[in-house]
PDB file of C-alpha atoms and ligand atoms in Angstrom:
ATOM      1  CA  MET A   1      -0.325   0.038  -0.020  1.00 95.00           C
ATOM      2  CA  GLN A   2       1.703   3.235  -1.148  1.00 97.00           C
ATOM      3  CA  LEU A   3      -0.180   6.914   0.211  1.00 98.00           C
ATOM      4  CA  VAL A   4      -1.092   9.386  -2.320  1.00 98.00           C
ATOM      5  CA  ILE A   5      -1.596  12.843  -1.089  1.00 98.00           C
ATOM      6  CA  ALA A   6      -3.554  14.845  -2.703  1.00 98.00           C
ATOM      7  CA  LEU A   7      -2.311  18.930  -3.370  1.00 97.00           C
ATOM      8  CA  ASP A   8      -5.852  20.424  -3.204  1.00 95.00           C
ATOM      9  CA  LEU A   9      -4.470  23.967  -2.092  1.00 96.00           C
ATOM     10  CA  PRO A  10      -5.669  26.894  -4.223  1.00 95.00           C
ATOM     11  CA  SER A  11      -2.446  27.993  -5.713  1.00 97.00           C
ATOM     12  CA  ALA A  12       0.539  26.871  -6.991  1.00 97.00           C
ATOM     13  CA  ALA A  13       2.830  28.369  -3.504  1.00 98.00           C
ATOM     14  CA  GLU A  14       0.768  26.588  -0.887  1.00 98.00           C
ATOM     15  CA  ASN A  15       0.921  23.182  -2.492  1.00 98.00           C
ATOM     16  CA  LEU A  16       4.821  22.973  -2.616  1.00 98.00           C
ATOM     17  CA  ALA A  17       5.234  24.475   0.518  1.00 98.00           C
ATOM     18  CA  LEU A  18       3.274  21.557   1.537  1.00 98.00           C
ATOM     19  CA  ALA A  19       5.524  19.146  -0.851  1.00 98.00           C
ATOM     20  CA  GLU A  20       8.537  21.125   0.464  1.00 97.00           C
ATOM     21  CA  SER A  21       7.308  20.322   3.626  1.00 97.00           C
ATOM     22  CA  LEU A  22       6.854  16.134   3.046  1.00 97.00           C
ATOM     23  CA  GLY A  23      10.446  15.911   1.422  1.00 95.00           C
ATOM     24  CA  ALA A  24      11.958  14.196   3.545  1.00 94.00           C
ATOM     25  CA  PHE A  25       9.743  11.292   2.916  1.00 95.00           C
ATOM     26  CA  ASP A  26      10.669   8.997  -0.411  1.00 88.00           C
ATOM     27  CA  GLY A  27       8.163   7.473  -2.176  1.00 90.00           C
ATOM     28  CA  LEU A  28       5.158   9.293  -1.515  1.00 97.00           C
ATOM     29  CA  TRP A  29       2.871  10.014  -4.296  1.00 98.00           C
ATOM     30  CA  MET A  30       1.489  13.291  -4.950  1.00 98.00           C
ATOM     31  CA  LYS A  31      -1.567  13.680  -6.874  1.00 98.00           C
ATOM     32  CA  VAL A  32      -2.230  17.086  -9.170  1.00 98.00           C
ATOM     33  CA  GLY A  33      -5.812  17.716 -10.152  1.00 96.00           C
ATOM     34  CA  PHE A  34      -7.557  19.869 -12.787  1.00 92.00           C
ATOM     35  CA  ARG A  35      -7.212  22.975 -11.612  1.00 94.00           C
ATOM     36  CA  SER A  36      -3.380  22.610 -10.248  1.00 96.00           C
ATOM     37  CA  TYR A  37      -2.994  21.111 -13.718  1.00 97.00           C
ATOM     38  CA  ILE A  38      -4.646  23.786 -16.106  1.00 96.00           C
ATOM     39  CA  ARG A  39      -3.376  26.988 -13.884  1.00 96.00           C
ATOM     40  CA  ASP A  40       0.620  25.787 -12.977  1.00 97.00           C
ATOM     41  CA  GLY A  41       1.247  23.386 -16.040  1.00 97.00           C
ATOM     42  CA  ARG A  42       4.292  21.243 -16.621  1.00 97.00           C
ATOM     43  CA  PRO A  43       6.661  23.579 -14.083  1.00 98.00           C
ATOM     44  CA  PHE A  44       4.720  22.632 -11.069  1.00 98.00           C
ATOM     45  CA  LEU A  45       5.280  19.147 -12.318  1.00 98.00           C
ATOM     46  CA  ASP A  46       9.073  19.735 -12.724  1.00 97.00           C
ATOM     47  CA  THR A  47       9.309  21.813  -9.533  1.00 97.00           C
ATOM     48  CA  LEU A  48       8.009  18.709  -7.583  1.00 97.00           C
ATOM     49  CA  LYS A  49      10.501  16.306  -8.784  1.00 96.00           C
ATOM     50  CA  SER A  50      13.285  19.171  -7.972  1.00 96.00           C
ATOM     51  CA  ILE A  51      11.880  18.941  -3.968  1.00 96.00           C
ATOM     52  CA  ASN A  52      12.351  14.980  -4.068  1.00 96.00           C
ATOM     53  CA  PRO A  53      12.991  13.391  -7.296  1.00 95.00           C
ATOM     54  CA  HIS A  54      11.509  10.440  -5.232  1.00 96.00           C
ATOM     55  CA  PHE A  55       8.241  11.673  -5.611  1.00 97.00           C
ATOM     56  CA  LYS A  56       6.187   9.890  -7.982  1.00 98.00           C
ATOM     57  CA  ILE A  57       3.776  12.361  -9.631  1.00 98.00           C
ATOM     58  CA  PHE A  58      -0.782  10.896 -10.076  1.00 98.00           C
ATOM     59  CA  LEU A  59      -2.108  13.198 -13.119  1.00 98.00           C
ATOM     60  CA  ASP A  60      -5.539  13.328 -12.608  1.00 98.00           C
ATOM     61  CA  LEU A  61      -6.608  14.101 -15.628  1.00 97.00           C
ATOM     62  CA  LYS A  62      -9.675  11.847 -15.813  1.00 98.00           C
ATOM     63  CA  LEU A  63      -9.054  12.213 -19.955  1.00 98.00           C
ATOM     64  CA  TYR A  64     -12.100  11.225 -22.664  1.00 98.00           C
ATOM     65  CA  ASP A  65     -12.123  11.886 -25.398  1.00 98.00           C
ATOM     66  CA  ILE A  66     -12.399   9.827 -29.292  1.00 98.00           C
ATOM     67  CA  PRO A  67      -9.779   7.355 -28.721  1.00 98.00           C
ATOM     68  CA  ASN A  68      -6.776   8.724 -30.904  1.00 98.00           C
ATOM     69  CA  THR A  69      -7.328  11.897 -29.204  1.00 98.00           C
ATOM     70  CA  MET A  70      -6.763  10.190 -25.988  1.00 98.00           C
ATOM     71  CA  ALA A  71      -3.809   8.189 -27.289  1.00 98.00           C
ATOM     72  CA  ASP A  72      -2.492  11.839 -28.394  1.00 98.00           C
ATOM     73  CA  ALA A  73      -3.262  13.018 -24.777  1.00 98.00           C
ATOM     74  CA  ALA A  74      -1.331   9.867 -23.279  1.00 98.00           C
ATOM     75  CA  GLN A  75       1.576  10.354 -24.794  1.00 98.00           C
ATOM     76  CA  GLU A  76       2.274  13.642 -24.242  1.00 98.00           C
ATOM     77  CA  ILE A  77       1.311  12.246 -20.243  1.00 98.00           C
ATOM     78  CA  ALA A  78       4.116   9.851 -20.574  1.00 97.00           C
ATOM     79  CA  GLU A  79       6.108  12.773 -21.753  1.00 97.00           C
ATOM     80  CA  LEU A  80       6.219  14.535 -18.733  1.00 96.00           C
ATOM     81  CA  ASP A  81       7.816  11.646 -16.505  1.00 91.00           C
ATOM     82  CA  VAL A  82       4.569  11.257 -14.426  1.00 97.00           C
ATOM     83  CA  GLU A  83       3.895   8.297 -12.351  1.00 98.00           C
ATOM     84  CA  MET A  84       0.241   7.479 -12.920  1.00 98.00           C
ATOM     85  CA  PHE A  85      -2.785   9.155 -14.986  1.00 98.00           C
ATOM     86  CA  ASN A  86      -6.119   8.509 -15.484  1.00 98.00           C
ATOM     87  CA  LEU A  87      -8.907   8.171 -17.713  1.00 98.00           C
ATOM     88  CA  HIS A  88     -12.904   8.006 -17.598  1.00 98.00           C
ATOM     89  CA  ALA A  89     -13.679   3.896 -18.961  1.00 97.00           C
ATOM     90  CA  SER A  90     -16.891   5.308 -19.788  1.00 96.00           C
ATOM     91  CA  ALA A  91     -14.650   6.618 -23.147  1.00 97.00           C
ATOM     92  CA  GLY A  92     -15.013   2.536 -24.087  1.00 97.00           C
ATOM     93  CA  PRO A  93     -12.535  -0.411 -24.571  1.00 98.00           C
ATOM     94  CA  ARG A  94     -11.697   0.931 -28.034  1.00 98.00           C
ATOM     95  CA  ALA A  95     -10.203   4.206 -26.020  1.00 98.00           C
ATOM     96  CA  MET A  96      -8.581   2.451 -23.467  1.00 98.00           C
ATOM     97  CA  GLU A  97      -7.120  -0.258 -26.240  1.00 98.00           C
ATOM     98  CA  ALA A  98      -5.539   2.581 -28.203  1.00 98.00           C
ATOM     99  CA  VAL A  99      -3.991   4.667 -24.997  1.00 98.00           C
ATOM    100  CA  MET A 100      -2.522   1.442 -23.546  1.00 98.00           C
ATOM    101  CA  ARG A 101      -1.182   0.593 -27.482  1.00 98.00           C
ATOM    102  CA  ARG A 102       0.441   4.155 -27.463  1.00 98.00           C
ATOM    103  CA  LEU A 103       2.032   3.967 -24.264  1.00 98.00           C
ATOM    104  CA  GLU A 104       3.864   0.077 -25.555  1.00 98.00           C
ATOM    105  CA  PRO A 105       7.422   2.123 -26.722  1.00 98.00           C
ATOM    106  CA  TYR A 106       7.892   2.804 -23.177  1.00 97.00           C
ATOM    107  CA  GLY A 107       7.385  -0.148 -21.868  1.00 97.00           C
ATOM    108  CA  ARG A 108       8.159  -0.473 -18.190  1.00 95.00           C
ATOM    109  CA  GLU A 109       8.609   3.408 -18.041  1.00 96.00           C
ATOM    110  CA  ARG A 110       5.171   4.218 -19.258  1.00 98.00           C
ATOM    111  CA  PRO A 111       3.231   5.786 -16.653  1.00 98.00           C
ATOM    112  CA  LEU A 112       0.360   2.930 -14.875  1.00 98.00           C
ATOM    113  CA  VAL A 113      -2.457   4.149 -16.574  1.00 98.00           C
ATOM    114  CA  LEU A 114      -5.910   3.762 -14.200  1.00 98.00           C
ATOM    115  CA  ALA A 115      -9.675   3.798 -15.212  1.00 98.00           C
ATOM    116  CA  VAL A 116     -12.996   5.650 -13.712  1.00 96.00           C
ATOM    117  CA  THR A 117     -15.304   4.121 -12.956  1.00 92.00           C
ATOM    118  CA  ALA A 118     -18.587   5.997 -11.758  1.00 87.00           C
ATOM    119  CA  LEU A 119     -17.909   9.608  -9.887  1.00 85.00           C
ATOM    120  CA  THR A 120     -18.797   9.613  -6.983  1.00 80.00           C
ATOM    121  CA  SER A 121     -21.149  12.699  -6.829  1.00 83.00           C
ATOM    122  CA  PHE A 122     -23.609  11.181  -8.850  1.00 85.00           C
ATOM    123  CA  SER A 123     -26.796   9.742  -7.165  1.00 87.00           C
ATOM    124  CA  GLU A 124     -28.091   5.810  -8.099  1.00 90.00           C
ATOM    125  CA  GLU A 125     -30.500   7.962 -10.123  1.00 93.00           C
ATOM    126  CA  GLU A 126     -28.539  10.873 -11.966  1.00 93.00           C
ATOM    127  CA  PHE A 127     -26.524   7.723 -13.371  1.00 91.00           C
ATOM    128  CA  ARG A 128     -28.908   5.412 -14.524  1.00 94.00           C
ATOM    129  CA  ALA A 129     -30.579   8.197 -16.602  1.00 95.00           C
ATOM    130  CA  ILE A 130     -27.035   8.400 -18.039  1.00 94.00           C
ATOM    131  CA  TYR A 131     -25.423   5.115 -18.343  1.00 94.00           C
ATOM    132  CA  GLY A 132     -28.894   3.184 -18.687  1.00 94.00           C
ATOM    133  CA  ALA A 133     -28.161   0.731 -15.092  1.00 93.00           C
ATOM    134  CA  GLY A 134     -26.966   0.910 -11.543  1.00 92.00           C
ATOM    135  CA  ILE A 135     -24.011   2.132 -10.443  1.00 89.00           C
ATOM    136  CA  ASP A 136     -22.845  -0.947  -8.748  1.00 87.00           C
ATOM    137  CA  GLU A 137     -23.407  -3.224 -11.641  1.00 90.00           C
ATOM    138  CA  LYS A 138     -21.865  -0.219 -14.747  1.00 91.00           C
ATOM    139  CA  ALA A 139     -19.152  -0.145 -11.912  1.00 89.00           C
ATOM    140  CA  LYS A 140     -17.592  -3.506 -11.910  1.00 92.00           C
ATOM    141  CA  GLU A 141     -18.600  -4.048 -16.018  1.00 94.00           C
ATOM    142  CA  PHE A 142     -16.065  -0.894 -16.449  1.00 96.00           C
ATOM    143  CA  ALA A 143     -13.778  -1.744 -13.958  1.00 97.00           C
ATOM    144  CA  ARG A 144     -13.990  -5.635 -16.221  1.00 97.00           C
ATOM    145  CA  ALA A 145     -13.299  -3.606 -19.018  1.00 98.00           C
ATOM    146  CA  SER A 146     -10.929  -1.483 -18.240  1.00 98.00           C
ATOM    147  CA  TRP A 147      -8.842  -4.557 -16.790  1.00 98.00           C
ATOM    148  CA  GLU A 148      -9.544  -6.534 -20.192  1.00 98.00           C
ATOM    149  CA  ALA A 149      -8.069  -3.232 -21.948  1.00 98.00           C
ATOM    150  CA  GLY A 150      -4.631  -4.235 -20.191  1.00 98.00           C
ATOM    151  CA  LEU A 151      -5.241  -1.012 -17.636  1.00 98.00           C
ATOM    152  CA  ASP A 152      -3.421  -1.059 -14.051  1.00 98.00           C
ATOM    153  CA  GLY A 153      -6.321  -0.416 -12.283  1.00 98.00           C
ATOM    154  CA  VAL A 154      -9.372   1.730 -11.034  1.00 98.00           C
ATOM    155  CA  VAL A 155     -10.592   4.677  -8.904  1.00 97.00           C
ATOM    156  CA  CYS A 156     -12.786   3.219  -6.279  1.00 94.00           C
ATOM    157  CA  SER A 157     -13.986   3.589  -2.991  1.00 91.00           C
ATOM    158  CA  ALA A 158     -12.763   1.466  -0.417  1.00 94.00           C
ATOM    159  CA  PHE A 159     -15.908  -0.170  -0.293  1.00 92.00           C
ATOM    160  CA  GLU A 160     -15.459  -1.525  -4.014  1.00 91.00           C
ATOM    161  CA  SER A 161     -12.208  -2.685  -4.126  1.00 94.00           C
ATOM    162  CA  ARG A 162     -12.265  -6.288  -2.748  1.00 95.00           C
ATOM    163  CA  ALA A 163     -15.341  -6.742  -4.853  1.00 93.00           C
ATOM    164  CA  ILE A 164     -13.367  -5.473  -8.193  1.00 95.00           C
ATOM    165  CA  LYS A 165     -10.425  -7.481  -7.707  1.00 96.00           C
ATOM    166  CA  GLU A 166     -12.700 -10.231  -7.010  1.00 95.00           C
ATOM    167  CA  GLU A 167     -13.824  -9.328 -11.061  1.00 93.00           C
ATOM    168  CA  THR A 168     -10.521  -8.896 -12.323  1.00 97.00           C
ATOM    169  CA  SER A 169      -7.799  -9.960 -10.277  1.00 97.00           C
ATOM    170  CA  PRO A 170      -5.469  -9.412  -7.443  1.00 97.00           C
ATOM    171  CA  GLU A 171      -2.580  -7.657  -8.766  1.00 97.00           C
ATOM    172  CA  PHE A 172      -5.735  -5.323 -10.767  1.00 98.00           C
ATOM    173  CA  LEU A 173      -4.915  -1.902  -8.379  1.00 98.00           C
ATOM    174  CA  THR A 174      -7.415   0.455  -6.252  1.00 98.00           C
ATOM    175  CA  LEU A 175      -6.888   3.561  -5.899  1.00 98.00           C
ATOM    176  CA  SER A 176      -9.340   5.294  -3.235  1.00 96.00           C
ATOM    177  CA  PRO A 177      -9.598   9.228  -1.784  1.00 95.00           C
ATOM    178  CA  GLY A 178     -12.317   9.016   0.769  1.00 91.00           C
ATOM    179  CA  ILE A 179     -10.124   8.079   3.277  1.00 94.00           C
ATOM    180  CA  ARG A 180      -9.871   9.176   6.567  1.00 94.00           C
ATOM    181  CA  PRO A 181      -7.015   7.930   8.501  1.00 94.00           C
ATOM    182  CA  PHE A 182      -8.636   7.693  11.734  1.00 93.00           C
ATOM    183  CA  GLY A 183     -12.251   8.682  11.557  1.00 90.00           C
ATOM    184  CA  GLU A 184     -11.436  12.524  10.756  1.00 91.00           C
ATOM    185  CA  ASP A 185     -13.854  14.560   9.807  1.00 90.00           C
ATOM    186  CA  ALA A 186     -15.442  13.613   6.663  1.00 87.00           C
ATOM    187  CA  GLY A 187     -15.951  16.741   5.423  1.00 86.00           C
ATOM    188  CA  ASP A 188     -18.320  16.404   1.789  1.00 80.00           C
ATOM    189  CA  GLN A 189     -17.353  13.359   1.934  1.00 79.00           C
ATOM    190  CA  ARG A 190     -20.415  11.084   2.041  1.00 76.00           C
ATOM    191  CA  ARG A 191     -18.501   7.737   2.675  1.00 79.00           C
ATOM    192  CA  VAL A 192     -15.374   7.369   4.303  1.00 87.00           C
ATOM    193  CA  ALA A 193     -13.579   4.672   5.018  1.00 92.00           C
ATOM    194  CA  THR A 194      -9.930   4.702   7.736  1.00 95.00           C
ATOM    195  CA  LEU A 195      -6.768   3.100   7.350  1.00 95.00           C
ATOM    196  CA  GLU A 196      -7.427  -0.078   8.788  1.00 94.00           C
ATOM    197  CA  LEU A 197     -10.653  -0.099   6.465  1.00 95.00           C
ATOM    198  CA  ALA A 198      -8.921   0.362   3.510  1.00 96.00           C
ATOM    199  CA  VAL A 199      -5.979  -3.038   4.541  1.00 95.00           C
ATOM    200  CA  GLN A 200      -8.117  -4.458   5.507  1.00 94.00           C
ATOM    201  CA  GLU A 201     -10.058  -4.140   1.735  1.00 95.00           C
ATOM    202  CA  GLN A 202      -7.008  -4.272   0.141  1.00 96.00           C
ATOM    203  CA  VAL A 203      -6.575  -0.598  -1.264  1.00 97.00           C
ATOM    204  CA  ASP A 204      -3.404  -0.058  -3.157  1.00 98.00           C
ATOM    205  CA  PHE A 205      -3.117   3.896  -2.759  1.00 98.00           C
ATOM    206  CA  PRO A 206      -5.095   5.628  -0.278  1.00 98.00           C
ATOM    207  CA  VAL A 207      -5.850   9.347  -1.076  1.00 97.00           C
ATOM    208  CA  VAL A 208      -5.535  11.777   1.978  1.00 97.00           C
ATOM    209  CA  GLY A 209      -6.063  15.445   1.158  1.00 95.00           C
ATOM    210  CA  ARG A 210      -7.746  17.389   3.676  1.00 95.00           C
ATOM    211  CA  PRO A 211      -6.687  15.257   6.737  1.00 96.00           C
ATOM    212  CA  ILE A 212      -3.304  15.835   5.927  1.00 97.00           C
ATOM    213  CA  TYR A 213      -3.043  19.461   4.769  1.00 96.00           C
ATOM    214  CA  ARG A 214      -5.756  20.389   7.267  1.00 95.00           C
ATOM    215  CA  ALA A 215      -3.876  19.285  10.572  1.00 96.00           C
ATOM    216  CA  GLU A 216      -2.025  21.427  12.794  1.00 96.00           C
ATOM    217  CA  ASP A 217       1.164  19.802  11.810  1.00 97.00           C
ATOM    218  CA  PRO A 218       0.958  17.777   7.837  1.00 97.00           C
ATOM    219  CA  VAL A 219       4.968  16.160   8.587  1.00 98.00           C
ATOM    220  CA  ALA A 220       3.453  14.828  11.690  1.00 97.00           C
ATOM    221  CA  LYS A 221       0.292  13.497  10.574  1.00 97.00           C
ATOM    222  CA  VAL A 222       2.122  11.635   6.819  1.00 98.00           C
ATOM    223  CA  GLN A 223       3.951  10.128   9.886  1.00 97.00           C
ATOM    224  CA  GLU A 224       1.867   8.766  11.336  1.00 97.00           C
ATOM    225  CA  ILE A 225       0.046   7.724   8.767  1.00 97.00           C
ATOM    226  CA  LEU A 226       3.078   5.677   7.657  1.00 96.00           C
ATOM    227  CA  ASP A 227       3.528   4.125  11.175  1.00 96.00           C
ATOM    228  CA  ARG A 228      -0.108   2.916  11.158  1.00 95.00           C
ATOM    229  CA  MET A 229       0.258   1.437   7.568  1.00 93.00           C
ATOM    230  CA  ARG A 230       3.232  -0.268   8.152  1.00 92.00           C
ATOM    231  CA  ASP A 231       2.378  -1.789  11.932  1.00 93.00           C
ATOM    232  CA  ILE A 232      -1.232  -2.579  10.345  1.00 91.00           C
ATOM    233  CA  GLN A 233       0.272  -4.548   7.197  1.00 86.00           C
ATOM    234  CA  SER A 234       3.052  -6.143   9.269  1.00 87.00           C
ATOM    235  CA  LYS A 235      -0.348  -7.349  11.637  1.00 86.00           C
ATOM    236  CA  ARG A 236      -2.155  -8.516   9.074  1.00 82.00           C
ATOM    237  CA  GLY A 237       1.000 -10.586   7.375  1.00 73.00           C
ATOM    238  CA  GLY A 238       1.533 -11.936  10.906  1.00 57.00           C
ATOM    239  CA  GLU A 239      -2.215 -13.639  10.688  1.00 56.00           C
TER     240      GLU A 239
HETATM  241  O1  C5P B 301      -9.847  15.686   0.818  1.00 88.59           O
HETATM  242  P1  C5P B 301      -9.786  14.874   1.011  1.00 88.59           P
HETATM  243  O2  C5P B 301      -9.062  13.751   1.965  1.00 88.59           O
HETATM  244  O3  C5P B 301     -11.164  13.983   1.194  1.00 88.59           O
HETATM  245  O4  C5P B 301      -9.656  14.420  -1.041  1.00 88.59           O
HETATM  246  C1  C5P B 301      -9.937  13.283  -1.606  1.00 88.59           C
HETATM  247  C2  C5P B 301      -9.155  14.069  -2.976  1.00 88.59           C
HETATM  248  O5  C5P B 301      -9.570  12.965  -3.726  1.00 88.59           O
HETATM  249  C3  C5P B 301      -9.697  14.898  -3.532  1.00 88.59           C
HETATM  250  O6  C5P B 301      -8.625  15.830  -4.579  1.00 88.59           O
HETATM  251  C4  C5P B 301     -10.922  14.845  -4.553  1.00 88.59           C
HETATM  252  O7  C5P B 301     -11.176  15.503  -5.234  1.00 88.59           O
HETATM  253  C5  C5P B 301     -10.129  13.368  -5.219  1.00 88.59           C
HETATM  254  N1  C5P B 301     -11.582  13.104  -5.366  1.00 88.59           N
HETATM  255  C6  C5P B 301     -12.690  12.395  -4.397  1.00 88.59           C
HETATM  256  N2  C5P B 301     -14.328  11.429  -5.018  1.00 88.59           N
HETATM  257  C7  C5P B 301     -13.574  10.704  -6.491  1.00 88.59           C
HETATM  258  C8  C5P B 301     -12.686  11.010  -7.103  1.00 88.59           C
HETATM  259  C9  C5P B 301     -12.060  11.607  -6.648  1.00 88.59           C
HETATM  260  O8  C5P B 301     -12.931  12.543  -3.476  1.00 88.59           O
HETATM  261  N3  C5P B 301     -14.375   9.771  -6.029  1.00 88.59           N
END
C-alpha cells in the first residue's frame, strides 16, 4: 500500500510549501488535479520533482475523448515523466486499448493507467439516467472492461476495492479517495474509510487530502499514517 497525498490547496505556492515540508519522505505519491495542472502546468510538476526526485506524481486529469485524441494525450502525459494518470472507462474499450497501445514503446517506463468507473458525485438516479444501469453493476462492468483493455487499475471507493479485485485480478490496482486515516472529519465525503478498512479491503493507493493539509502538523500526520500503515500490514502479514 502506498500513500497518495492530494495537493488540493488553492495556489501553487501553498501546494509546493506542503510538498516541501514532506520532502524528507521518499516514495510519497502526489496527486495533481485539473485545477492545479491547468493553472500551473508542467513547471509545477518539474518543481515537485526537484523538491524530491523520489516523489511520484499521479496526474488526475480523467481523460475522456475519441480514441485517437486520448492516445495522443496519453503520449504527451508519458513525456511529462509522471508515474500515473487516469481516464474515464466510459470512453470505451477502443479508447482504452488505443491508449495502452500508444504507451507500448515506453515499456516499463510508462506511467500506470487507472480508469474512473463511476464518479461518486452521482446519485443512483442521475447515474441511471446517463448510463442506463445502476452504479454498482456498471462500475463492475467498467472495471472488468478496463482490466481487459490492459489498464493497471481503477479509481474506486475503498468499499468496492475487494469486489473489483475479485471481478478482475488481485494484481489489478485500486486507488481510493475518501480515506480518513483515523476517522477524521469527513467534510463533504459521503462514505469514508479508515486506514484499517482500506488495508482490509486491499486498497493499493489510499488518497488523503484534507486530513493531511488541514492538520496542525502535516509532517507529523504523514509520519503517523505511514507508521500505522506499516503496523496494520505487518500485523495482517503475521496472521
Ligand atoms: O480532502 P480529501 O481527502 O477528501 O480529498 C480527496 C481527493 O480525492 C480530492 O482531490 C478529491 O477531488 C478526490 N476524489 C474524491 N472522490 C472521488 C474522486 C476523487 O474525493 N470519487
